[in-house]
CSV table of C-alpha atoms in Angstrom, one decimal:
chain,number,residue,atom,x,y,z
A,1,GLY,CA,-16.7,-3.5,4.3
A,2,ALA,CA,-13.5,-4.6,3.6
A,3,VAL,CA,-11.9,-4.6,6.3
A,4,VAL,CA,-8.3,-6.0,6.6
A,5,SER,CA,-6.9,-6.8,9.8
A,6,GLN,CA,-3.2,-7.7,11.0
A,7,HIS,CA,-1.7,-9.2,14.3
A,8,PRO,CA,0.1,-8.2,16.3
A,9,SER,CA,0.1,-4.5,15.7
A,10,ARG,CA,3.4,-4.8,17.3
A,11,VAL,CA,5.8,-7.3,18.1
A,12,ILE,CA,9.5,-7.3,19.4
A,13,CYS,CA,11.5,-10.3,19.5
A,14,LYS,CA,15.4,-11.7,20.1
A,15,SER,CA,17.6,-12.0,17.2
A,16,GLY,CA,17.4,-15.6,16.1
A,17,THR,CA,13.5,-16.3,17.1
A,18,SER,CA,10.7,-16.4,14.5
A,19,VAL,CA,7.9,-13.9,14.3
A,20,LYS,CA,4.5,-15.1,13.0
A,21,ILE,CA,2.3,-12.1,11.3
A,22,GLU,CA,-1.5,-12.7,10.4
A,23,CYS,CA,-3.4,-10.8,8.1
A,24,ARG,CA,-7.5,-11.4,8.2
A,25,SER,CA,-10.1,-10.2,5.9
A,26,LEU,CA,-13.1,-9.9,7.8
A,27,ASP,CA,-15.9,-9.3,5.7
A,28,PHE,CA,-14.8,-10.7,2.4
A,29,GLN,CA,-13.0,-13.7,1.4
A,30,ALA,CA,-9.7,-12.9,-0.4
A,31,THR,CA,-8.9,-14.8,-3.3
A,32,THR,CA,-5.2,-12.9,-3.2
A,33,MET,CA,-3.4,-11.6,-0.4
A,34,PHE,CA,-0.2,-9.3,-0.7
A,35,TRP,CA,2.5,-8.6,2.1
A,36,TYR,CA,4.5,-5.6,1.6
A,37,ARG,CA,7.3,-4.2,3.8
A,38,GLN,CA,7.7,-0.3,4.1
A,39,PHE,CA,11.3,1.0,5.8
A,40,PRO,CA,11.0,4.4,7.7
A,41,LYS,CA,10.2,7.4,5.3
A,42,GLN,CA,10.2,5.1,2.3
A,43,SER,CA,7.3,3.7,0.0
A,44,LEU,CA,5.9,-0.2,0.3
A,45,MET,CA,8.1,-2.8,-1.4
A,46,LEU,CA,5.7,-5.6,-2.7
A,47,MET,CA,7.3,-9.3,-1.2
A,48,ALA,CA,5.0,-11.4,-2.1
A,49,THR,CA,1.7,-12.7,-3.7
A,50,SER,CA,-0.3,-15.1,-2.3
A,51,ASN,CA,-3.2,-16.8,-3.8
A,52,GLU,CA,-5.6,-19.6,-1.5
A,53,GLY,CA,-4.5,-23.0,-1.9
A,54,SER,CA,-1.6,-22.2,-3.6
A,55,LYS,CA,2.2,-21.2,-3.3
A,56,ALA,CA,3.2,-18.0,-3.1
A,57,THR,CA,5.4,-16.0,-5.5
A,58,TYR,CA,8.0,-13.9,-4.4
A,59,GLU,CA,9.5,-10.8,-5.6
A,60,GLN,CA,13.4,-10.8,-6.6
A,61,GLY,CA,15.1,-10.6,-3.9
A,62,VAL,CA,13.0,-11.8,-1.3
A,63,GLU,CA,14.0,-14.7,0.8
A,64,LYS,CA,11.4,-17.4,0.0
A,65,ASP,CA,13.2,-19.5,3.0
A,66,LYS,CA,12.7,-16.6,5.2
A,67,PHE,CA,9.9,-15.0,4.8
A,68,LEU,CA,7.4,-17.7,5.1
A,69,ILE,CA,4.1,-17.5,4.2
A,70,ASN,CA,0.8,-19.2,4.2
A,71,HIS,CA,-2.6,-18.6,2.4
A,72,ALA,CA,-4.9,-21.6,3.7
A,73,SER,CA,-7.9,-20.2,3.9
A,74,LEU,CA,-10.0,-17.1,2.0
A,75,THR,CA,-9.6,-15.2,4.9
A,76,LEU,CA,-6.1,-15.4,6.3
A,77,SER,CA,-2.7,-15.2,5.3
A,78,THR,CA,0.6,-15.5,7.4
A,79,LEU,CA,3.9,-14.4,7.3
A,80,THR,CA,6.4,-16.0,9.6
A,81,VAL,CA,9.8,-14.2,9.8
A,82,THR,CA,12.3,-16.8,10.1
A,83,SER,CA,15.6,-16.4,12.4
A,84,ALA,CA,15.0,-12.9,12.6
A,85,HIS,CA,18.0,-10.3,12.2
A,86,PRO,CA,17.7,-6.9,13.3
A,87,GLU,CA,18.0,-5.8,9.5
A,88,ASP,CA,14.7,-7.4,9.4
A,89,SER,CA,13.1,-4.6,11.6
A,90,SER,CA,10.3,-3.4,9.4
A,91,PHE,CA,6.9,-2.3,9.3
A,92,TYR,CA,5.2,-5.2,7.1
A,93,ILE,CA,1.6,-4.5,5.8
A,94,CYS,CA,-0.3,-7.0,4.1
A,95,SER,CA,-3.7,-6.6,1.5
A,96,ALA,CA,-6.3,-8.2,0.5
A,97,SER,CA,-8.3,-8.3,-2.5
A,98,THR,CA,-10.7,-10.3,-4.6
A,99,LEU,CA,-11.2,-11.4,-8.2
A,100,ARG,CA,-14.5,-9.6,-8.6
A,101,GLN,CA,-13.4,-6.3,-6.8
A,102,GLY,CA,-10.0,-6.0,-8.1
A,103,SER,CA,-8.6,-3.1,-5.6
A,104,GLN,CA,-6.7,-3.9,-2.4
A,105,PHE,CA,-7.5,-3.4,0.9
A,106,PHE,CA,-4.9,-2.8,3.5
A,107,GLY,CA,-4.3,-3.8,6.9
A,108,PRO,CA,-3.1,-1.5,9.5
A,109,GLY,CA,0.4,-3.1,9.5
A,110,THR,CA,3.2,-4.9,12.0
A,111,ARG,CA,5.8,-3.2,13.4
A,112,LEU,CA,8.7,-5.4,14.0
A,113,THR,CA,11.5,-5.1,16.4
A,114,VAL,CA,14.1,-7.4,16.5
A,115,LEU,CA,16.7,-6.5,18.7
B,1,ALA,CA,6.1,-3.5,-16.5
B,2,GLN,CA,4.9,0.0,-14.2
B,3,SER,CA,6.2,2.6,-12.6
B,4,VAL,CA,5.4,6.0,-10.6
B,5,THR,CA,6.9,9.1,-10.2
B,6,GLN,CA,5.9,11.2,-7.3
B,7,LEU,CA,7.3,14.9,-7.6
B,8,GLY,CA,8.1,16.2,-4.3
B,9,SER,CA,8.5,14.0,-1.7
B,10,HIS,CA,7.2,17.0,0.6
B,11,VAL,CA,4.9,19.3,-0.1
B,12,SER,CA,3.8,22.5,2.6
B,13,VAL,CA,0.3,24.3,1.8
B,14,SER,CA,-1.8,26.6,4.2
B,15,GLU,CA,-4.4,25.3,5.5
B,16,GLY,CA,-7.2,26.6,3.0
B,17,ALA,CA,-5.1,26.4,0.1
B,18,LEU,CA,-4.9,24.1,-2.3
B,19,VAL,CA,-3.6,20.9,-2.4
B,20,LEU,CA,-1.8,19.4,-6.0
B,21,LEU,CA,0.3,16.3,-5.0
B,22,ARG,CA,2.1,15.6,-8.7
B,23,CYS,CA,1.9,11.8,-9.9
B,24,ASN,CA,3.4,10.6,-13.5
B,25,TYR,CA,3.1,7.0,-14.5
B,26,SER,CA,4.9,4.7,-16.8
B,27,SER,CA,2.8,1.4,-18.2
B,28,SER,CA,2.8,-1.1,-21.0
B,29,VAL,CA,-1.3,-1.6,-20.7
B,30,PRO,CA,-4.2,0.5,-20.3
B,31,PRO,CA,-3.4,0.9,-16.4
B,32,TYR,CA,-5.8,1.2,-13.2
B,33,LEU,CA,-4.2,4.1,-11.2
B,34,PHE,CA,-5.2,4.6,-7.4
B,35,TRP,CA,-4.4,7.3,-5.1
B,36,TYR,CA,-3.8,5.8,-0.9
B,37,VAL,CA,-2.8,8.0,1.9
B,38,GLN,CA,-1.5,6.9,5.3
B,39,TYR,CA,-0.9,8.3,8.5
B,40,PRO,CA,1.9,7.2,10.9
B,41,ASN,CA,2.3,3.4,12.2
B,42,GLN,CA,-1.1,2.9,10.2
B,43,GLY,CA,-1.8,0.7,6.8
B,44,LEU,CA,-2.7,2.6,3.8
B,45,GLN,CA,-6.7,4.0,3.0
B,46,LEU,CA,-7.9,4.1,-0.7
B,47,LEU,CA,-8.4,7.8,-1.4
B,48,LEU,CA,-9.7,6.8,-4.8
B,49,LYS,CA,-9.2,5.3,-8.3
B,50,TYR,CA,-9.0,5.4,-11.8
B,51,THR,CA,-10.3,2.0,-13.5
B,52,SER,CA,-11.0,3.4,-17.3
B,53,ALA,CA,-14.2,4.8,-16.6
B,54,ALA,CA,-14.5,8.4,-16.0
B,55,THR,CA,-11.3,10.6,-16.1
B,56,LEU,CA,-12.0,13.3,-13.3
B,57,VAL,CA,-12.2,10.9,-10.7
B,58,LYS,CA,-13.6,11.5,-7.2
B,59,GLY,CA,-12.7,10.2,-3.7
B,60,ILE,CA,-12.8,10.7,-0.5
B,61,ASN,CA,-12.5,13.7,1.8
B,62,GLY,CA,-12.9,15.7,-1.0
B,63,PHE,CA,-10.1,14.8,-3.0
B,64,GLU,CA,-10.1,14.3,-6.7
B,65,ALA,CA,-8.0,13.1,-9.9
B,66,GLU,CA,-7.9,13.6,-13.5
B,67,PHE,CA,-6.4,10.8,-15.4
B,68,LYS,CA,-4.3,12.7,-18.5
B,69,LYS,CA,-3.4,10.3,-21.1
B,70,SER,CA,-1.6,12.4,-22.8
B,71,GLU,CA,0.5,13.8,-20.1
B,72,THR,CA,0.9,9.8,-18.2
B,73,SER,CA,-0.5,11.8,-15.1
B,74,PHE,CA,-3.0,11.5,-12.2
B,75,HIS,CA,-2.4,14.6,-9.9
B,76,LEU,CA,-4.8,14.5,-7.0
B,77,THR,CA,-6.3,17.5,-6.2
B,78,LYS,CA,-8.5,19.3,-3.4
B,79,PRO,CA,-9.5,23.0,-3.2
B,80,SER,CA,-9.0,23.7,0.3
B,81,ALA,CA,-6.6,21.8,3.0
B,82,HIS,CA,-7.5,20.7,6.7
B,83,MET,CA,-5.1,19.7,9.1
B,84,SER,CA,-6.0,16.2,9.1
B,85,ASP,CA,-5.0,16.2,5.6
B,86,ALA,CA,-1.2,16.2,7.0
B,87,ALA,CA,-0.1,12.9,6.0
B,88,GLU,CA,1.9,10.6,3.8
B,89,TYR,CA,-0.2,10.1,-0.1
B,90,PHE,CA,1.1,7.7,-2.0
B,91,CYS,CA,0.4,7.1,-5.9
B,92,ALA,CA,0.3,3.6,-7.4
B,93,VAL,CA,-0.5,1.9,-10.6
B,94,SER,CA,-1.6,-1.3,-11.4
B,95,GLY,CA,-1.7,-3.6,-14.4
B,96,SER,CA,-3.3,-6.8,-15.8
B,97,ALA,CA,-1.6,-8.8,-12.5
B,98,ARG,CA,-3.4,-6.6,-10.2
B,99,GLN,CA,-0.5,-6.2,-8.4
B,100,LEU,CA,0.5,-2.4,-7.4
B,101,THR,CA,3.5,-0.6,-8.0
B,102,PHE,CA,3.9,2.4,-5.5
B,103,GLY,CA,5.7,5.9,-5.9
B,104,SER,CA,8.1,6.6,-3.5
B,105,GLY,CA,5.3,8.7,-1.5
B,106,THR,CA,4.8,12.5,-1.0
B,107,GLN,CA,4.7,13.6,2.6
B,108,LEU,CA,1.9,16.5,3.0
B,109,THR,CA,2.3,19.5,6.0
B,110,VAL,CA,-0.6,21.5,6.3
B,111,LEU,CA,0.5,24.6,8.0
B,112,PRO,CA,-2.2,26.4,9.9
């Protein structure tokens, strides 16, 4: 149980385009989803926290107009990187949790490369 | 506020030897503590978690960790390393908001 999927696993895009990453909880309803960013050889940095049906809460320094997060249902959250630039290239990981479980369950990650 | 310090960004052990990965935390509230493992180009897998029950926590793959409040530590151990244990390990702390704060990670290398 507690499986989280991400799609796509890898994406390459041109500078200036937008990319959408999906995060799904497959066998449970996630009241909260988290989006992280991980640069090579570094730890995970929390970008934002989203609760189903409400606006995401962004961490300091994360541009909310650039990283659009939607959590429209209890099983799906999306992260859209708008007007992507090479410096946005990174590994993006989502996680999902429920009020009852408390623990976060992580997706496999999405490798974004912006040319 | 919470923070995590992982001592040693790289640890190498021989196959069959004891694995010890160090983690110290700081938290203004009673913490929840976690150890995760990450294989290359993959997400994180939960190894074990401490949630104020038993101070010695057993996890998957033979790993365990002991919560020591007096030392603000939550070190991860495994009696005998296996080649498949080679990976990046992250210690994390969570407070009442359930947000995780991660340490910088420790790359474990297992030598044949």
